Coordinates of C-alpha atoms and ligand atoms in Angstrom, one line a residue:
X568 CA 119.4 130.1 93.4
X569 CA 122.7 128.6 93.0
X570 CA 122.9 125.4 91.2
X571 CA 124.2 123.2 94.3
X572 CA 121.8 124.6 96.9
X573 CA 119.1 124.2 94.3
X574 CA 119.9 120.2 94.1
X575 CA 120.5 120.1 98.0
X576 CA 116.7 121.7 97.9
X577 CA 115.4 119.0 95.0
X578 CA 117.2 116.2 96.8
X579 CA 115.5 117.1 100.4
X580 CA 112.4 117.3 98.8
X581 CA 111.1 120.2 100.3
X582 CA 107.8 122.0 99.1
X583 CA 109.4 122.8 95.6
X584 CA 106.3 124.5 94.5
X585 CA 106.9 127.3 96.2
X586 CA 110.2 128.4 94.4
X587 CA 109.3 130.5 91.2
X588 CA 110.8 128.2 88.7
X589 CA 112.1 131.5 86.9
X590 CA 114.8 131.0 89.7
X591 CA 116.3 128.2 88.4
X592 CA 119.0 129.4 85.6
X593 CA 118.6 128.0 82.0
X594 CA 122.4 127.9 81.4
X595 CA 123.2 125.1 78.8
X596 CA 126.2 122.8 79.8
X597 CA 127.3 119.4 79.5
X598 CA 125.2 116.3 79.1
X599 CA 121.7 117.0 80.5
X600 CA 121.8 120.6 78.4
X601 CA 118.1 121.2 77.7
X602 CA 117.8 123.3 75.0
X603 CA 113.4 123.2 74.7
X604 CA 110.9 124.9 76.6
X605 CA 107.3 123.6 77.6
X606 CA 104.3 124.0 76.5
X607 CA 102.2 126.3 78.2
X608 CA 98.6 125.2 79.8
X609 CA 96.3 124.2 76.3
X610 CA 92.7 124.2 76.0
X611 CA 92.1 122.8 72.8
X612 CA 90.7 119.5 71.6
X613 CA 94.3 118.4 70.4
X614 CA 97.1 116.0 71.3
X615 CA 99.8 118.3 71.3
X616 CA 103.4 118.2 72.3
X617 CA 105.9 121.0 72.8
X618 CA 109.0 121.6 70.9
X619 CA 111.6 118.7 70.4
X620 CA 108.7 115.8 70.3
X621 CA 106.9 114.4 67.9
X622 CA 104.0 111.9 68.5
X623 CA 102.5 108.7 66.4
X624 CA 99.0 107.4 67.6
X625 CA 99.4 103.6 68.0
X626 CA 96.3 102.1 68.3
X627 CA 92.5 103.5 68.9
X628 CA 89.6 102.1 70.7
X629 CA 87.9 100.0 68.0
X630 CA 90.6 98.9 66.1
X631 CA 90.9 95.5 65.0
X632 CA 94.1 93.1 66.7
X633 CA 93.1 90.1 64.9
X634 CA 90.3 88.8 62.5
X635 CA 88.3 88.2 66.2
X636 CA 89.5 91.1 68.6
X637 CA 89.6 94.4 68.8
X638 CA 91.0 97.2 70.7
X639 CA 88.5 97.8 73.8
X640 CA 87.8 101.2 75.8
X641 CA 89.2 103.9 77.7
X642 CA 93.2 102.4 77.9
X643 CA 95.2 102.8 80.9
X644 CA 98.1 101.2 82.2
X645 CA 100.4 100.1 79.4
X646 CA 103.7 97.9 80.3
X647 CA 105.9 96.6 76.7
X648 CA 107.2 93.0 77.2
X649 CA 110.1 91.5 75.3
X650 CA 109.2 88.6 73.1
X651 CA 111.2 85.1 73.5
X652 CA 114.4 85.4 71.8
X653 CA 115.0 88.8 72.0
X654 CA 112.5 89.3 68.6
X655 CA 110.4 91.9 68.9
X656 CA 107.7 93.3 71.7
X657 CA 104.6 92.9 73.3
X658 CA 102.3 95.7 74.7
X659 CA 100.0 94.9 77.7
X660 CA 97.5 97.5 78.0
X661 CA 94.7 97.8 80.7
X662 CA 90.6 99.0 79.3
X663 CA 89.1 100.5 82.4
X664 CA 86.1 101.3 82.1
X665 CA 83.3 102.5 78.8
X666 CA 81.1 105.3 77.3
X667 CA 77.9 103.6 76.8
X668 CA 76.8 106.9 74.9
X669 CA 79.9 106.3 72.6
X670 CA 79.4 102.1 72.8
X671 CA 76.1 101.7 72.0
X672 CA 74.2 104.9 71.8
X673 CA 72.6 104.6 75.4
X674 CA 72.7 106.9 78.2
X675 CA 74.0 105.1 82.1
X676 CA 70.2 105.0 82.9
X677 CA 69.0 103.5 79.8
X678 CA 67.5 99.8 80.1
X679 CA 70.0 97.2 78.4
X680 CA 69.4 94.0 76.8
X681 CA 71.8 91.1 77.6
X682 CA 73.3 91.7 74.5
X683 CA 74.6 95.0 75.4
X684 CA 75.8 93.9 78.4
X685 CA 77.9 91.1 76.5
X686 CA 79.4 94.2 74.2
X687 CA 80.3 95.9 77.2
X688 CA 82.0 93.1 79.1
X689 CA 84.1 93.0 76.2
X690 CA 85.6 96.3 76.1
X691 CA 87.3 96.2 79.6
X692 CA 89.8 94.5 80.9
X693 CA 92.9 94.2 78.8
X694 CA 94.4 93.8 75.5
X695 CA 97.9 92.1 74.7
X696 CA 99.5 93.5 71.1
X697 CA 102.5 93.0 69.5
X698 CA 103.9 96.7 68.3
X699 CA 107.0 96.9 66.1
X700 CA 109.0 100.4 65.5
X701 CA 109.4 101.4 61.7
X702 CA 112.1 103.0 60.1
X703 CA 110.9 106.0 60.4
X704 CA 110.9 105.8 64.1
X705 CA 107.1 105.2 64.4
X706 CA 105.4 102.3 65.9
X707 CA 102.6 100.2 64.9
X708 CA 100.9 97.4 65.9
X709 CA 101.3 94.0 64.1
X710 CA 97.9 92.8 62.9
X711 CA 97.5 89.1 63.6
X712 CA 100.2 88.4 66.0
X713 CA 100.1 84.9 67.7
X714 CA 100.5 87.0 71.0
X715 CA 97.5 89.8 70.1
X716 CA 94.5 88.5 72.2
X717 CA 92.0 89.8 74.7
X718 CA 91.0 89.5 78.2
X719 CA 88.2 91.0 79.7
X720 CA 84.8 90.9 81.6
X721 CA 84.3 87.5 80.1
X722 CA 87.3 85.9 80.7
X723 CA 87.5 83.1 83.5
X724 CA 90.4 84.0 85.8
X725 CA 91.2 81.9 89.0
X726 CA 92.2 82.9 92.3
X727 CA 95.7 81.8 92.8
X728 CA 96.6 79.3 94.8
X729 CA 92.5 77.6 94.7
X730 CA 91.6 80.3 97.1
X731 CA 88.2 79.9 97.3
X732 CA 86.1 83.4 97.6
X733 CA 82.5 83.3 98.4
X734 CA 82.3 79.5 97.5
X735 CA 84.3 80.0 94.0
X736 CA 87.5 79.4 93.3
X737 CA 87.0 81.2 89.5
X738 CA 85.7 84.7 88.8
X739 CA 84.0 85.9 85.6
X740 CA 86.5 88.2 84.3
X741 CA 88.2 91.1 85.1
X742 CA 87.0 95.0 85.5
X743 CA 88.1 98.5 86.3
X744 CA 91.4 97.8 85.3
X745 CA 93.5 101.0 86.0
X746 CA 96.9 101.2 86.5
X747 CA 99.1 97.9 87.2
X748 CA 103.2 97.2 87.3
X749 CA 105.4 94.5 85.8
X750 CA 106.9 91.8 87.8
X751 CA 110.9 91.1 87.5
X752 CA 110.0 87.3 85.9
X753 CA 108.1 88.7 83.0
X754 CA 104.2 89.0 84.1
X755 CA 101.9 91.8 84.4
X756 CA 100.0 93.0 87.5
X757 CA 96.4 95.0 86.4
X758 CA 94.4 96.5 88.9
X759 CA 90.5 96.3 89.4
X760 CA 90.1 99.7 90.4
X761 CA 86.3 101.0 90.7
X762 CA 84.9 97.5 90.8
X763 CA 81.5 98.5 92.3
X764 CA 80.8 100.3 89.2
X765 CA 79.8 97.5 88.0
X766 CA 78.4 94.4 89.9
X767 CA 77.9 96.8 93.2
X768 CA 78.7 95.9 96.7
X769 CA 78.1 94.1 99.5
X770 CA 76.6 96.2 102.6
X771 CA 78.7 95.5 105.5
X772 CA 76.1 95.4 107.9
X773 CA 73.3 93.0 106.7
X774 CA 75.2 91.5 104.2
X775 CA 72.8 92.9 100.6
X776 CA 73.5 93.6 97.6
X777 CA 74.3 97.1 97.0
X778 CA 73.2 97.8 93.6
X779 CA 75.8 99.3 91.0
X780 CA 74.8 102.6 90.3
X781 CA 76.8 103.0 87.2
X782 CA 76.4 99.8 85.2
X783 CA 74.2 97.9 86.5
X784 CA 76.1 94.2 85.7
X785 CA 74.7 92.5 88.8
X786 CA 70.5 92.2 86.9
X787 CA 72.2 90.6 84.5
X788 CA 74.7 88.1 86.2
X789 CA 75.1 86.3 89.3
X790 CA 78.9 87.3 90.4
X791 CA 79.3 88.5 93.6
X792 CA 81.3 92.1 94.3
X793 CA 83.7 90.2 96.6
X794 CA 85.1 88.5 92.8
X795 CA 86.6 92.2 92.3
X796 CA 88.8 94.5 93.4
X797 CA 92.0 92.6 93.2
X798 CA 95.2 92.3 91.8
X799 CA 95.6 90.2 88.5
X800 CA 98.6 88.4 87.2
X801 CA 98.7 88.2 83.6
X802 CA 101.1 85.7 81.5
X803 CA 101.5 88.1 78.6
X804 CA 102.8 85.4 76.6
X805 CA 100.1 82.8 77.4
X806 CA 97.0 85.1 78.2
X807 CA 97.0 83.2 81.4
X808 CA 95.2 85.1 84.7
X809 CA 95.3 84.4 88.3
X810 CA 93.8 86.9 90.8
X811 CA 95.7 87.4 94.0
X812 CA 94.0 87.6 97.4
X813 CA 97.1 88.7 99.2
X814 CA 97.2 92.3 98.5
X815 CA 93.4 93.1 100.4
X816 CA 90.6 94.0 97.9
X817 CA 90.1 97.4 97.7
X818 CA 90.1 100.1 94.8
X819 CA 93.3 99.3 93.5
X820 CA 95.1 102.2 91.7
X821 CA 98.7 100.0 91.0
X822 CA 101.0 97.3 92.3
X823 CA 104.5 98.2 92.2
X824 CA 107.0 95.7 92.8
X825 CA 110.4 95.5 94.2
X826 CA 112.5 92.5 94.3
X827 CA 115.1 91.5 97.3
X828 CA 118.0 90.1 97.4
X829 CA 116.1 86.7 98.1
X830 CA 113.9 87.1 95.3
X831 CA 111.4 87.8 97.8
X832 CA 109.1 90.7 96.5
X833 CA 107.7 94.0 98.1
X834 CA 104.4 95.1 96.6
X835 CA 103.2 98.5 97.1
X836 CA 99.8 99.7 96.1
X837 CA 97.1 102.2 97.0
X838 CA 93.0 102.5 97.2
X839 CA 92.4 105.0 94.7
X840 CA 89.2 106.5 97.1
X841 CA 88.6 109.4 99.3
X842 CA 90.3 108.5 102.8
X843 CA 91.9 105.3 101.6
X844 CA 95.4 103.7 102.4
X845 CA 98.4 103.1 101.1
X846 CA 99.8 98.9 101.5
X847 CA 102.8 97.0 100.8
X848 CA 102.8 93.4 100.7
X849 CA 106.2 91.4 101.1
X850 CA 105.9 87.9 99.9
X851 CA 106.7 84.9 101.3
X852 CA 108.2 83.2 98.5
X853 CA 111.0 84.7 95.7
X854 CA 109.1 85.0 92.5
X855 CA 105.6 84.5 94.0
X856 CA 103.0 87.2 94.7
X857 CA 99.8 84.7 96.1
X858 CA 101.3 85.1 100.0
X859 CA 102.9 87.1 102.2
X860 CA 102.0 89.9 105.0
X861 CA 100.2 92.7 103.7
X862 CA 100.9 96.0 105.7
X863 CA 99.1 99.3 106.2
X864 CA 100.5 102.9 106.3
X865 CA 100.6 104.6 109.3
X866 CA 102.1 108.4 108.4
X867 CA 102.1 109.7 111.7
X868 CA 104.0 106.8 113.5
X869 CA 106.1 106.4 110.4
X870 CA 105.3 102.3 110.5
X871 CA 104.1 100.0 108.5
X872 CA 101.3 97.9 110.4
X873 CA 100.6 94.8 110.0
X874 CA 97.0 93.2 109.2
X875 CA 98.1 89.8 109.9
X876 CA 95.3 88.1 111.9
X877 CA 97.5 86.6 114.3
X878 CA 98.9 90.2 115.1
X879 CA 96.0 92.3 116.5
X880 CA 93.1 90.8 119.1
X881 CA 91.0 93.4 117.2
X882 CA 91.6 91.5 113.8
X883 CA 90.5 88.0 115.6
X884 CA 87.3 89.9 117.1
X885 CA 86.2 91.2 113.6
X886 CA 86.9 88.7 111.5
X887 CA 86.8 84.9 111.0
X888 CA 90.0 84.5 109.0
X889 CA 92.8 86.1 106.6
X890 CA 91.0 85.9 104.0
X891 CA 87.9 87.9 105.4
X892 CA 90.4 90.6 106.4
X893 CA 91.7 90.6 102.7
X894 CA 88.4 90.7 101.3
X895 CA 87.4 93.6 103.5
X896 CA 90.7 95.2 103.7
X897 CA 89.6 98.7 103.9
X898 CA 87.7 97.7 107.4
X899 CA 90.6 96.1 108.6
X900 CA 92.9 99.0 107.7
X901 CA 90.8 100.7 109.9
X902 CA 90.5 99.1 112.9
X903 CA 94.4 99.0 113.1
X904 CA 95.4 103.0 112.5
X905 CA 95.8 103.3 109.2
X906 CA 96.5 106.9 107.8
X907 CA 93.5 108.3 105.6
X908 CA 95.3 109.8 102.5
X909 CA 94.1 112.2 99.7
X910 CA 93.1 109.1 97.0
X911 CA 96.6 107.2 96.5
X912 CA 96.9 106.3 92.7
X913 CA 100.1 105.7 91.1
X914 CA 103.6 104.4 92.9
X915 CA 107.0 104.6 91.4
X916 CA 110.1 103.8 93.0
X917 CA 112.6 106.2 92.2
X918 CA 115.7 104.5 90.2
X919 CA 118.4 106.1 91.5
X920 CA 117.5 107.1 95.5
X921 CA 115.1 103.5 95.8
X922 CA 112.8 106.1 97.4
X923 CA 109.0 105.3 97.1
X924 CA 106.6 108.1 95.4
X925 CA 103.1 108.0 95.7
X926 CA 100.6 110.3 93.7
X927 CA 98.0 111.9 96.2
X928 CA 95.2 113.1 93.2
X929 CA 93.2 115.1 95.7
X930 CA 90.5 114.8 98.4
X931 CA 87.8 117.6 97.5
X932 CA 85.4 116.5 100.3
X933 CA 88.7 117.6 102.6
X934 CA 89.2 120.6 100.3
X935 CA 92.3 119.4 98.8
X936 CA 91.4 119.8 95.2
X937 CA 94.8 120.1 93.6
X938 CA 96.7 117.3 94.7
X939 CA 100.5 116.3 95.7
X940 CA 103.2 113.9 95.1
X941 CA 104.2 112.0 98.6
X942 CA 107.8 110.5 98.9
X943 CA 108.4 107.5 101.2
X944 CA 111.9 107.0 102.7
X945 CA 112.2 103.6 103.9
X946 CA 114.5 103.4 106.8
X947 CA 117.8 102.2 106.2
X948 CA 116.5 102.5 101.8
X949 CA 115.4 98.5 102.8
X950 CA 112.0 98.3 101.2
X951 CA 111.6 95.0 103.5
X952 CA 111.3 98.0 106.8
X953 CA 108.6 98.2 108.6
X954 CA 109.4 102.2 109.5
X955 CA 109.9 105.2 107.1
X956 CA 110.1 109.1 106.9
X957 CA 107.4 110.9 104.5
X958 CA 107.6 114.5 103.0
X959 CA 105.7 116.2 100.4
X960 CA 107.7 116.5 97.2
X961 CA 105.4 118.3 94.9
X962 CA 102.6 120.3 95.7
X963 CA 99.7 121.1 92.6
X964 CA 98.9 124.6 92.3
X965 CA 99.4 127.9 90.4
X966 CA 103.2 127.7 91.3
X967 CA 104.0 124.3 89.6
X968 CA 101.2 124.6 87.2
X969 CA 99.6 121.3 87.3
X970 CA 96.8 119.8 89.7
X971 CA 95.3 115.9 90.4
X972 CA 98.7 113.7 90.1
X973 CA 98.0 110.4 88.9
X974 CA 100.4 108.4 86.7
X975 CA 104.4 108.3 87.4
X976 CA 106.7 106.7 85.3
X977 CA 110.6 107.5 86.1
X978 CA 113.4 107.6 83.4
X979 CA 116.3 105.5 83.8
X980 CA 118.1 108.9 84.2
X981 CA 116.0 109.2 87.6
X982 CA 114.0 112.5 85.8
X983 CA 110.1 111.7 86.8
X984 CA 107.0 111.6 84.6
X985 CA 103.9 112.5 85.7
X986 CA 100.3 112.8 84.3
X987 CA 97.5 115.0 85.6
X988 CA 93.7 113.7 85.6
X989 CA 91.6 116.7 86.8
X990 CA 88.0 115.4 86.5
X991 CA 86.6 116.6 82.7
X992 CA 83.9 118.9 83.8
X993 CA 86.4 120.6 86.0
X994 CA 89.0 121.2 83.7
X995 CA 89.9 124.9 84.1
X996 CA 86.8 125.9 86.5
X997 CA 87.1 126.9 90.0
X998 CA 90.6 126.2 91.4
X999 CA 91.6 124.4 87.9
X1000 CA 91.3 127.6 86.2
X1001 CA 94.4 128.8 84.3
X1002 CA 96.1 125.3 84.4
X1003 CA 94.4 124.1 81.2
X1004 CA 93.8 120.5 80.2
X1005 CA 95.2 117.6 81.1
X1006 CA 98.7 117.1 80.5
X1007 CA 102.2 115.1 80.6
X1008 CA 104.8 116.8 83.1
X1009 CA 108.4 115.6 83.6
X1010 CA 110.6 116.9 86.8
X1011 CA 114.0 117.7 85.7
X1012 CA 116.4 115.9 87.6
X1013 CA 120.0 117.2 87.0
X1014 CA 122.1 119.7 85.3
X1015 CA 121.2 124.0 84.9
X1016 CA 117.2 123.4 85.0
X1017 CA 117.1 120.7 87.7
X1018 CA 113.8 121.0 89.5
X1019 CA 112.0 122.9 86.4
X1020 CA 109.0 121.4 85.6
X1021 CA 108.2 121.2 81.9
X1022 CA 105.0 120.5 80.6
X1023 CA 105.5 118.1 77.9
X1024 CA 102.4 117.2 76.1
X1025 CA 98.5 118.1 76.5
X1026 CA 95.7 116.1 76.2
X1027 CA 92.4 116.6 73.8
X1028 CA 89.3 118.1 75.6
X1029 CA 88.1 116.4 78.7
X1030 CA 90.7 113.6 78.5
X1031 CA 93.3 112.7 80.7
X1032 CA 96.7 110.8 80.1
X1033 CA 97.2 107.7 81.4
X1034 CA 99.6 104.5 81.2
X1035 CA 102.7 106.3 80.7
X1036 CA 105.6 104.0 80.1
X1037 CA 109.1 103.3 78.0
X1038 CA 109.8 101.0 75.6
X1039 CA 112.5 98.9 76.4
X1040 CA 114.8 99.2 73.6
X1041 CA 114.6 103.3 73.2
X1042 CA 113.6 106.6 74.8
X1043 CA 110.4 106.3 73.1
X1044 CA 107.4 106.8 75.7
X1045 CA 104.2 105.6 75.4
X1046 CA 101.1 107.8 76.5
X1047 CA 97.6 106.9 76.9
X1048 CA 95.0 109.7 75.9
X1049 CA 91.5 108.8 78.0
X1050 CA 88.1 109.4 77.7
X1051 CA 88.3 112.6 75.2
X1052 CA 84.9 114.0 75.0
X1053 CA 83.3 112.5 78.0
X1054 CA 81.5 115.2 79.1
X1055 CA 79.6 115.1 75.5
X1056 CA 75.6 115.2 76.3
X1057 CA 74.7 113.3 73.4
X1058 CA 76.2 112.7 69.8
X1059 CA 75.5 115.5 67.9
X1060 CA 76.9 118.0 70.9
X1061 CA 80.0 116.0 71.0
X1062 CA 82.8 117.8 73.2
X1063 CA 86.1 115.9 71.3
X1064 CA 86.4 114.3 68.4
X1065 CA 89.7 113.5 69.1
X1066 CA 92.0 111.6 67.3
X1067 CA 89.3 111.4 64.2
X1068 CA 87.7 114.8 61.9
X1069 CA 85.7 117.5 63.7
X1070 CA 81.9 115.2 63.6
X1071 CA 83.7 112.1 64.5
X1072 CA 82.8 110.4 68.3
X1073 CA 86.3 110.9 69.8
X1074 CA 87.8 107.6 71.5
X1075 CA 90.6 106.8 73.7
X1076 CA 94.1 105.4 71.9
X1077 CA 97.6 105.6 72.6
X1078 CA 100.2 107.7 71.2
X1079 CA 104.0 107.5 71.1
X1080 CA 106.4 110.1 71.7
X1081 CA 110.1 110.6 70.7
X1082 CA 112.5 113.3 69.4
X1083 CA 115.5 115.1 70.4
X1084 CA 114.5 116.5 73.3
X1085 CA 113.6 113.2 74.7
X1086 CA 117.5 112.3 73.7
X1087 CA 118.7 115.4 75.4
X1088 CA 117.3 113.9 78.9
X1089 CA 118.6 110.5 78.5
X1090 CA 122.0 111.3 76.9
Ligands
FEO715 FE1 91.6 105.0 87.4 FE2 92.7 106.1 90.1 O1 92.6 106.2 88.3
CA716 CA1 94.7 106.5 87.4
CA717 CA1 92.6 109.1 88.1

């Protein structure tokens, strides 16, 4: 395929999976000459990466911040803050959820003690760290900071704006936190993603408890399921938390933010769940997240729709106020047409078109197992619109050799970043077979190879990558590796061991690429 009708194809975003990427000429030239190739799919119980990178691990689960905190579980989202005055960095990095097996020896059925329960509210939520690069172009976390702290199960976190939710206007702590985004004045957004994993849910129709059937929090502690499922703004500098009604409560994957003119924001964010939808808040007020009119995707109108209260008689008949809609957002969604998608997890706006992609992992009960990227064309590129055009960009299969899309970081030179999270026990069975593990895949975006996807990096057995994101000062990324090993049946048959010796229980940590190859694509 020639070069120019290749770009017209990338840049129309047609079903790219379908072109046999030994099309696409690997011709050096100019500035965006890529002179590495790939890896090809893994199945081994390594961190690799191909040709042109070399890695550092950062931090692992366990590892001591400070002389009170450590490093929790299972990290996710990352996001690298500067410190005041331009002097150094902080890391923000979300802990979603725990291995009990690896934690404390005990199986998900096995009867806790309070004390347990206390260890595991620790080890979710979040930790803040400062990191410094070395000469030598590695990075490592500075013991002791005044910024390393952490914030987690236990932590009391208001609602913003004294909101008052089920009679509280404070929640215990914050859970399930997956993926997340950065706001333009300097905060973090983390987002409680499987909440009901841990205190349950409430049953719609008579109002009970619906018992978690995962951790089991709610026998030990009175806080209601309505307390989750939000958005939380951190204050990485302060520790401060506020959790923000205003974007519904659902299973938040992300919040993505996009600024106006005005300093107005538009937040999108999806509901990580079978059949779930895809929002976008737009504030009220510049620089202010707690209001504003959360909307709804509807696909086949192409429209935004509103679940203002005052907008729909169907709202006023099910609800009692705004804040019962936000609570029970997926209902509400619902009732008002919203598109059921294939589990929406991570958002990324692209840098250079301002389009909007959104990773579709998969929907198995609808026997979409391998997943897609969706792109969102706001009408008129105004992310304020209340229409937009929708095409598939990327489709997971054989042909682009990855399946189950779920974190997307772009480049500033527009290439995107992707990571795949096909559930452990189904790596490489069934129609995962021949991909291999879990990996990092980037989207070339200009020159001879634009369009090729390259698999960059591949995670340890049964892991998935997660939290992808740039420092600020460098083309250094910074990759989460997940749950290795969680399809281990007990200790001594453990699956991973990753990042430790062969023996060792593996744990989640975070690992930090650079090289040439990385300078090639940003040059
Ligand atoms: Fe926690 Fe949707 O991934
Ligand atoms: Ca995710
Ligand atoms: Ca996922």
């Amino acid at each position: 395929m020639k070069r120019r009708t290749f770009l017209d194809f990338m840049l129309k975003g047609t079903a790219v999976s379908l072109i046999p990427l030994n099309l696409v000429s690997c011709t050096n030239e100019g500035a965006s000459t890529i002179n590495y190739e790939g890896l090809s799919p893994q199945t081994d119980d390594l961190f690799k990466v191909m040709d042109g990178l070399k890695f550092n691990l950062l931090i692992k689960q366990g590892d001591k911040i400070s002389g009170s905190d450590h490093f929790g579980f299972h990290n996710d989202f990352t996001a690298m803050i500067a410190k005041p005055n331009d002097s150094g960095y902080i890391l923000w990095v979300n802990h979603e959820y725990f291995n009990p097996l690896f934690l404390h020896g005990k199986d998900l059925g096995d009867a806790k003690t309070i004390k347990d329960v206390e260890k595991e509210l620790y080890e979710v939520g979040g930790s803040l760290v400062e990191v410094n690069r070395n000469e030598d172009g590695s990075w490592s976390v500075v013991q002791d900071s005044i910024y390393n702290r952490r914030i987690h199960a236990g932590t009391t976190i208001p609602f913003s704006n004294q909101t008052e939710v089920l009679g509280r206007k404070e929640a215990m702590g914050t859970l399930a936190n997956c993926a997340g985004g950065k706001t333009p004045w300097g905060t973090i957004l983390t987002c409680e993603e499987n909440y009901d994993s841990f205190y349950g849910e409430r049953n719609l129709e008579d109002g009970s408890l619906i018992a978690s059937d995962y951790y089991g929090w709610e026998k030990f502690y009175d806080n209601p399921p309505e307390h989750y499922g939000w958005v939380v703004e951190i204050d990485p500098l302060t520790g401060s938390a506020k959790k923000h009604t205003s974007m519904g409560r659902c299973a938040h994957e992300c919040a993505t933010v996009k600024q106006l003119e005005d300093k107005r924001c538009i937040v999108y964010t999806g509901d990580d769940s079978n059949d779930e939808h895809l929002y976008k808040l737009i504030s009220k007020n510049p620089e202010d997240l707690s209001e504003g009119t959360l909307y709804v995707a509807n696909l086949e109108l192409g429209k935004w729709i509103s679940l203002d209260i005052n907008d729909h008689q169907i709202l006023k008949e099910n609800f009692k106020d705004q804040l019962d809609i936000q609570i029970h957002v997926r209902k509400a969604a619902k009732l008002v047409g919203a598109t059921p998608l294939a589990r929406p997890e991570d958002i990324e706006i692209d840098p250079l078109s301002g389009h909007v992609y959104v990773a579709l992992t998969n929907n198995k009960p609808k026997g979409n197992y391998l997943g897609s990227i969706m792109k969102i064309m706001e009408s008129n590129n105004d992310h304020e619109s209340l229409t937009f055009e929708y095409e598939t960009f990327l489709a997971g299969g054989v042909e682009t050799g990855f399946a189950c899309p779920d974190n997307l970081v772009f480049d500033a030179n527009g290439n995107l970043w992707f990571t795949t999270d096909i559930s452990g026990s189904s790596i490489s069975q069934g129609p995962y077979e021949g991909l291999g593990n879990n990996a990092l895949f980037v989207v070339l975006r200009s020159g001879e190879r634009a369009g090729e996807i390259i698999r960059v990096a591949t995670a340890p057995k049964d892991a998935e990558l997660t939290g992808v994101s740039f420092a600020l000062d460098s083309n250094d990324l910074f990759v989460c590796v997940q749950h290795p090993g969680e399809s281990s049946a007990d200790l001594d048959n453990l699956t991973s061991s990753w990042p430790g010796e062969p023996g060792e229980r593996p744990r989640s940590g975070i690992v930090v690429l650079n090289g040439p190859f990385m300078d090639q694509l940003l040059a």
